[in-house]
Coordinates of C-alpha atoms and ligand atoms in Angstrom, one line a residue:
M27 CA -19.7 59.2 6.7
A28 CA -19.8 62.6 8.7
D29 CA -17.3 63.0 11.7
R30 CA -19.9 63.1 14.5
K31 CA -18.2 63.6 17.8
F32 CA -19.8 62.3 21.2
N33 CA -21.8 65.2 22.5
F34 CA -22.6 65.5 26.0
C35 CA -25.3 68.0 25.5
A36 CA -28.1 68.7 28.2
G37 CA -30.5 70.0 25.4
P38 CA -30.9 69.2 22.8
S39 CA -28.7 66.8 22.9
A40 CA -27.5 63.6 20.6
L41 CA -30.0 62.0 18.4
P42 CA -28.9 58.3 16.6
T43 CA -27.0 58.6 14.1
E44 CA -29.0 55.8 12.6
V45 CA -32.1 57.8 12.8
L46 CA -30.4 60.5 11.6
L47 CA -29.2 58.9 8.5
Q48 CA -33.1 57.3 7.8
A49 CA -34.4 60.9 8.2
Q50 CA -31.6 61.8 5.3
A51 CA -32.4 59.6 3.1
E52 CA -35.9 60.1 3.7
L53 CA -35.8 64.0 3.0
L54 CA -36.4 65.4 -0.2
D55 CA -38.6 61.8 -0.9
W56 CA -40.8 60.4 1.8
R57 CA -41.2 56.7 1.0
G58 CA -41.5 57.4 -3.0
K59 CA -44.2 59.8 -2.3
G60 CA -41.9 62.4 -4.0
L61 CA -42.4 65.3 -1.2
S62 CA -40.4 65.2 2.5
I63 CA -42.6 64.5 5.6
M64 CA -42.2 68.4 6.4
E65 CA -44.7 69.5 3.2
M66 CA -47.1 67.0 3.9
S67 CA -50.3 67.9 5.2
H68 CA -51.2 66.5 9.0
R69 CA -53.7 65.2 7.9
S70 CA -52.9 63.2 5.0
D71 CA -53.3 59.4 5.1
D72 CA -49.5 59.5 4.8
F73 CA -48.8 61.8 7.9
V74 CA -51.4 60.3 10.0
S75 CA -50.3 57.1 9.8
V76 CA -46.9 58.1 10.8
A77 CA -48.3 60.2 14.0
V78 CA -50.4 56.6 14.6
E79 CA -47.2 54.8 14.3
A80 CA -45.3 57.0 16.7
E81 CA -48.0 56.9 19.7
R82 CA -48.4 53.3 19.3
D83 CA -44.5 52.5 19.7
F84 CA -44.2 55.0 22.7
R85 CA -46.9 53.3 24.2
E86 CA -45.2 50.2 24.2
L87 CA -42.0 51.3 25.0
M88 CA -43.2 52.6 28.1
S89 CA -46.0 50.1 28.4
V90 CA -48.4 53.1 28.8
P91 CA -51.7 51.6 30.3
D92 CA -55.2 52.2 27.7
N93 CA -56.4 54.4 30.3
Y94 CA -54.0 57.0 29.7
K95 CA -53.8 59.6 26.6
V96 CA -50.7 60.6 25.2
L97 CA -50.7 64.1 24.1
F98 CA -48.0 65.0 21.4
V99 CA -48.2 68.6 22.0
Q100 CA -46.1 71.9 21.5
G101 CA -44.6 74.5 23.7
G102 CA -41.7 72.8 25.6
A103 CA -41.7 71.5 28.7
A104 CA -42.0 74.9 30.3
T105 CA -45.4 75.5 29.0
Q106 CA -46.6 72.7 31.3
F107 CA -45.8 74.4 34.0
A108 CA -49.0 76.4 33.5
S109 CA -51.2 73.7 31.6
V110 CA -50.6 71.4 34.4
P111 CA -52.5 73.7 37.1
L112 CA -54.8 75.2 34.6
N113 CA -55.9 71.7 33.5
L114 CA -56.0 70.0 37.0
L115 CA -57.3 73.3 38.6
K116 CA -61.2 72.2 39.8
L117 CA -59.3 69.4 41.5
G118 CA -58.7 72.2 44.2
A119 CA -57.3 75.4 44.8
E120 CA -54.2 74.4 45.8
A121 CA -50.8 71.7 45.0
D122 CA -48.5 70.7 46.9
Y123 CA -45.0 71.0 45.2
I124 CA -41.5 69.4 45.7
D125 CA -38.3 71.6 45.7
T126 CA -35.5 69.6 44.2
G127 CA -33.7 72.4 42.5
I128 CA -34.1 75.0 39.5
W129 CA -36.5 73.2 37.7
S130 CA -38.7 72.5 40.3
K131 CA -38.5 76.1 41.2
K132 CA -39.9 76.8 37.7
A133 CA -42.5 74.4 37.7
I134 CA -43.6 76.1 41.6
A135 CA -43.4 80.1 40.2
E136 CA -45.4 79.2 37.2
A137 CA -48.0 77.2 39.0
G138 CA -48.2 79.8 41.7
R139 CA -49.7 82.2 39.4
Y140 CA -52.7 80.3 39.1
L141 CA -53.0 78.1 42.4
K142 CA -52.1 78.5 46.5
V143 CA -48.7 76.5 46.3
N144 CA -47.6 74.2 49.2
V145 CA -43.9 73.2 49.1
A146 CA -44.4 70.2 50.5
A147 CA -40.6 69.0 51.3
S148 CA -37.4 71.5 49.5
A149 CA -34.0 70.2 49.6
K150 CA -32.2 74.2 49.3
D151 CA -31.1 73.3 53.3
N152 CA -29.1 70.9 51.9
G153 CA -27.8 72.5 49.1
Y154 CA -30.2 70.2 46.8
S155 CA -27.9 67.8 46.9
R156 CA -30.0 65.5 48.6
I157 CA -33.9 64.8 48.2
P158 CA -35.6 65.1 51.6
A159 CA -37.1 62.0 52.6
R160 CA -40.5 61.5 52.2
S161 CA -41.0 60.7 55.7
E162 CA -40.2 64.9 55.9
W163 CA -42.5 65.6 52.7
R164 CA -45.6 67.7 54.3
L165 CA -48.3 67.4 52.5
S166 CA -52.0 69.0 52.4
E167 CA -55.0 67.8 52.6
S168 CA -56.4 70.0 50.3
A169 CA -54.5 69.7 47.9
G170 CA -55.3 68.6 44.3
Y171 CA -52.1 67.1 43.0
V172 CA -48.4 66.2 44.0
H173 CA -45.8 67.8 41.6
Y174 CA -42.1 66.5 41.5
T175 CA -39.2 66.6 38.9
P176 CA -37.9 63.0 38.6
N177 CA -34.7 63.8 37.5
E178 CA -33.7 67.9 37.7
T179 CA -31.4 68.4 34.8
I180 CA -28.8 71.1 35.9
G181 CA -28.6 69.9 39.4
G182 CA -28.0 66.1 38.7
V183 CA -30.2 65.3 41.4
E184 CA -32.6 61.8 40.5
F185 CA -35.9 60.3 42.3
L186 CA -34.6 56.7 42.3
D187 CA -37.7 55.7 43.0
I188 CA -41.7 56.4 42.5
P189 CA -42.9 59.0 45.8
D190 CA -45.9 57.2 47.4
V191 CA -48.1 60.0 47.4
G192 CA -51.7 58.2 48.0
D193 CA -54.6 59.0 46.7
K194 CA -53.4 62.0 45.2
P195 CA -52.6 62.3 41.3
L196 CA -48.8 62.5 41.0
V197 CA -47.5 65.1 38.3
A198 CA -43.9 64.8 37.2
D199 CA -41.7 66.5 35.3
M200 CA -40.1 63.7 33.1
S201 CA -38.1 65.6 30.4
S202 CA -34.3 64.4 30.9
T203 CA -35.3 61.0 32.2
I204 CA -38.2 59.9 30.0
L205 CA -37.3 56.7 28.2
S206 CA -34.1 55.8 30.1
R207 CA -35.6 52.6 31.9
P208 CA -38.9 51.5 32.5
V209 CA -41.6 53.4 35.0
D210 CA -44.8 52.0 36.2
I211 CA -47.2 54.4 34.4
S212 CA -50.0 53.7 36.7
R213 CA -48.2 55.4 39.6
F214 CA -49.1 59.0 37.9
G215 CA -51.8 61.4 36.9
V216 CA -49.8 63.3 34.4
I217 CA -46.3 63.1 33.3
Y218 CA -45.0 65.6 31.0
A219 CA -41.7 65.5 29.1
G220 CA -40.1 68.1 26.0
A221 CA -38.7 66.4 23.4
Q222 CA -35.3 67.3 23.2
K223 CA -32.9 64.8 25.5
N224 CA -34.5 61.3 25.1
I225 CA -37.6 61.9 22.3
G226 CA -36.3 63.8 19.8
P227 CA -36.3 67.0 18.6
A228 CA -37.0 70.3 20.2
G229 CA -40.8 71.5 19.2
L230 CA -42.8 68.4 20.7
T231 CA -43.8 67.9 24.2
L232 CA -45.0 64.9 25.5
V233 CA -48.1 64.7 28.1
I234 CA -49.2 61.3 29.4
V235 CA -52.3 61.6 31.3
R236 CA -55.1 59.3 33.2
E237 CA -58.5 59.7 31.2
D238 CA -60.0 60.6 34.6
L239 CA -58.1 63.3 34.9
L240 CA -59.6 64.9 31.6
G241 CA -62.4 67.3 32.4
Y242 CA -61.4 69.4 35.5
A243 CA -59.4 72.3 33.9
S244 CA -59.9 76.1 34.5
D245 CA -62.9 77.6 32.8
S246 CA -60.2 80.1 31.2
L247 CA -57.5 77.4 30.0
P248 CA -56.7 78.5 26.6
T249 CA -58.2 75.7 24.0
M250 CA -54.6 74.8 23.0
L251 CA -53.5 74.3 26.3
N252 CA -56.2 72.0 27.0
Y253 CA -55.5 68.0 27.5
K254 CA -59.3 67.2 27.0
V255 CA -59.2 69.1 23.4
A256 CA -55.7 67.4 22.6
S257 CA -57.0 64.0 23.3
E258 CA -60.5 64.5 21.4
N259 CA -58.5 65.7 18.5
D260 CA -55.9 63.1 18.1
S261 CA -53.2 65.7 19.3
M262 CA -54.0 67.8 15.9
V263 CA -56.1 70.6 17.2
N264 CA -54.4 72.6 15.3
T265 CA -50.5 71.9 12.7
P266 CA -48.1 70.0 14.6
P267 CA -44.6 70.0 14.8
T268 CA -44.7 66.9 11.8
F269 CA -40.9 66.7 11.2
S270 CA -40.5 66.7 15.4
W271 CA -43.2 64.1 15.2
Y272 CA -41.8 62.5 12.4
L273 CA -38.2 62.2 13.6
A274 CA -39.3 61.1 17.4
G275 CA -40.9 58.7 15.7
L276 CA -37.7 56.9 14.3
V277 CA -36.2 57.3 17.9
F278 CA -39.1 55.0 19.7
K279 CA -38.1 52.7 16.4
W280 CA -34.3 53.0 16.9
L281 CA -35.2 52.5 20.8
K282 CA -37.5 49.4 20.3
G283 CA -34.5 47.8 18.0
K284 CA -32.0 47.9 20.7
G285 CA -34.5 46.2 23.6
G286 CA -36.3 48.8 24.5
V287 CA -36.5 50.6 27.6
Q288 CA -35.2 47.4 29.8
A289 CA -32.2 47.5 27.7
M290 CA -31.4 51.0 28.1
E291 CA -31.9 50.5 31.8
A292 CA -29.1 48.4 31.6
I293 CA -27.1 50.7 29.3
N294 CA -27.4 53.7 31.2
C295 CA -26.9 52.4 34.5
R296 CA -23.6 51.5 33.2
K297 CA -22.8 54.5 31.6
A298 CA -23.7 56.5 34.7
D299 CA -21.7 53.8 37.1
K300 CA -18.3 54.2 35.2
L301 CA -18.7 58.3 35.3
Y302 CA -19.6 58.7 38.9
S303 CA -17.3 55.6 40.2
Y304 CA -13.9 57.5 38.2
I305 CA -15.1 60.5 39.5
D306 CA -15.2 59.2 43.0
D307 CA -11.9 57.3 42.8
S308 CA -10.4 60.3 41.7
E309 CA -9.0 63.6 43.8
F310 CA -9.1 65.8 40.7
Y311 CA -12.7 65.8 40.5
A312 CA -15.6 66.1 42.0
N313 CA -19.7 65.3 42.0
P314 CA -21.2 66.8 45.3
I315 CA -24.5 64.8 44.9
D316 CA -25.6 62.1 47.9
L317 CA -24.7 58.7 46.9
S318 CA -29.0 57.9 47.4
C319 CA -30.0 60.0 44.3
R320 CA -27.2 60.8 41.5
S321 CA -28.8 61.1 38.3
W322 CA -28.4 58.8 35.4
M323 CA -28.9 61.6 32.9
N324 CA -27.3 64.1 34.1
V325 CA -23.5 64.8 35.8
P326 CA -22.6 67.8 36.9
F327 CA -18.6 67.1 38.4
T328 CA -16.4 70.4 39.3
L329 CA -12.6 70.4 38.7
K330 CA -10.7 70.7 42.1
D331 CA -8.8 74.5 40.9
D332 CA -12.0 75.5 39.0
S333 CA -8.9 77.9 37.3
L334 CA -8.4 74.8 34.8
D335 CA -12.2 75.1 33.7
Q336 CA -11.4 76.7 30.2
K337 CA -8.6 74.9 29.6
F338 CA -10.4 71.0 30.7
L339 CA -13.3 72.1 28.2
Q340 CA -10.8 73.3 25.0
E341 CA -9.1 70.6 25.1
A342 CA -12.3 67.8 25.8
E343 CA -13.8 69.6 22.9
E344 CA -10.3 69.1 20.4
A345 CA -10.9 65.5 21.9
G346 CA -14.1 65.3 20.0
L347 CA -15.6 65.6 23.7
L348 CA -18.5 68.1 23.0
N349 CA -20.7 70.2 25.6
L350 CA -19.6 69.9 29.0
Q351 CA -19.7 73.1 30.2
G352 CA -21.7 73.0 33.4
H353 CA -25.3 74.7 33.4
R354 CA -24.5 78.9 33.2
S355 CA -26.4 79.1 36.7
V356 CA -24.3 76.9 38.6
G357 CA -21.3 76.2 36.7
G358 CA -18.1 73.8 36.6
M359 CA -18.8 71.1 34.0
R360 CA -22.0 68.6 33.4
A361 CA -22.0 65.0 31.7
S362 CA -24.8 64.2 29.7
L363 CA -25.9 60.3 29.2
Y364 CA -28.9 60.1 27.4
N365 CA -29.9 57.4 25.4
A366 CA -28.3 58.4 22.0
L367 CA -25.0 58.5 23.6
P368 CA -22.8 55.9 23.4
E369 CA -21.2 53.9 26.4
E370 CA -18.1 54.1 23.7
A371 CA -18.3 58.3 24.5
V372 CA -18.5 57.6 28.4
D373 CA -15.2 55.4 28.0
A374 CA -14.0 58.4 26.1
L375 CA -14.8 60.6 28.5
V376 CA -13.3 58.8 31.4
G377 CA -9.7 58.2 29.8
F378 CA -9.8 62.0 28.8
M379 CA -10.3 63.2 32.5
Q380 CA -7.7 60.9 33.4
D381 CA -5.3 62.2 31.1
F382 CA -6.3 65.7 32.0
A383 CA -6.0 65.1 35.6
G384 CA -2.6 63.2 35.4
R385 CA -1.5 66.3 33.0
N386 CA -2.8 69.0 35.6
A387 CA -2.6 67.4 38.5
Ligands
PLP17 C1 -36.1 68.7 33.7 C2 -36.8 70.5 32.9 N1 -38.3 70.7 33.0 C3 -38.1 71.6 32.1 C4 -37.0 71.7 31.2 C5 -37.6 73.4 30.3 O1 -37.8 72.2 28.7 P1 -38.4 73.3 27.3 O2 -37.6 73.9 27.1 O3 -38.7 71.6 27.1 O4 -39.1 74.3 27.9 C6 -36.4 71.5 31.1 C7 -35.0 71.6 29.7 O5 -34.0 71.4 30.0 C8 -35.8 70.1 31.7 O6 -34.7 70.0 31.7

């Protein structure tokens, strides 16, 4: 078996080894058909069965209610920064956005090209280390929807509860938290997520949209971004990213085999706890995020002496712990603990951090 190391990359991130082995076994000859999944028509019965099953498994994993559509689209989460306002434009010419870090800021900038954005709350004043309390939000009466980023992949800030925004459709960029635990989908109007963290390979984006929100699109919305058109065509308006869709389906089966998102919740909580507890107990490492909103998926941390950063990264890599460098915009370190990263990886990381601190304190 290949020598697979522990991969803490924020995205594209680790995929389950079992899934890659299955894809490898099926690569040349998918289920005795004499060709690979990548080489067959997306309209063939075989591929359609794969697509339908992936959706069914995803719906089951996330308990998606019947009045929600699940769309398999392209363009990444960043395309959704435009798709959301354009698909919901007729709900109102204004929308509320919550600014909790780099990804929400990008969503705000893009939405601002299509409608008036009211930044109803911002973590800027506390250096993006704490989510403003719901009581401090200034939602506007005329906003068509409220957008937030449940998990800021770069800053490591996560909402541990779903905010209450009354009757307004709540829109969430769940790119880096989807499938990490159960979520009450019925609290949302639209959820979107790039695939390359907990879903599968890059190239695929999932959108979950409440049916009654289809039909509020801007007249100038490009057909390929239109949720209603995607829904009416079973996400096959044009050629979808078939291999990513197939692989996501394998990941969903793997998740089901592991006990689903309930089981993942327990494991993910334990993984994050272990790492934060060690960081908090040590004098050598630090995490700046308020205890009330620390991300389970992305744990940024700094060394007390940043001149040791390169040495830390190099020795970590030699120890089989890959991709621990922080995002280029913030520096430091970041360990992403998505579903496919096993608990042993966190144990190995903590062991390495202890050893490194002992030798360099
Ligand atoms: C929270 C969040 N939103 C959006 C994006 C952008 O995703 P994509 O590269 O799929 O457009 C990312 C990427 O890491 C992300 O973490």
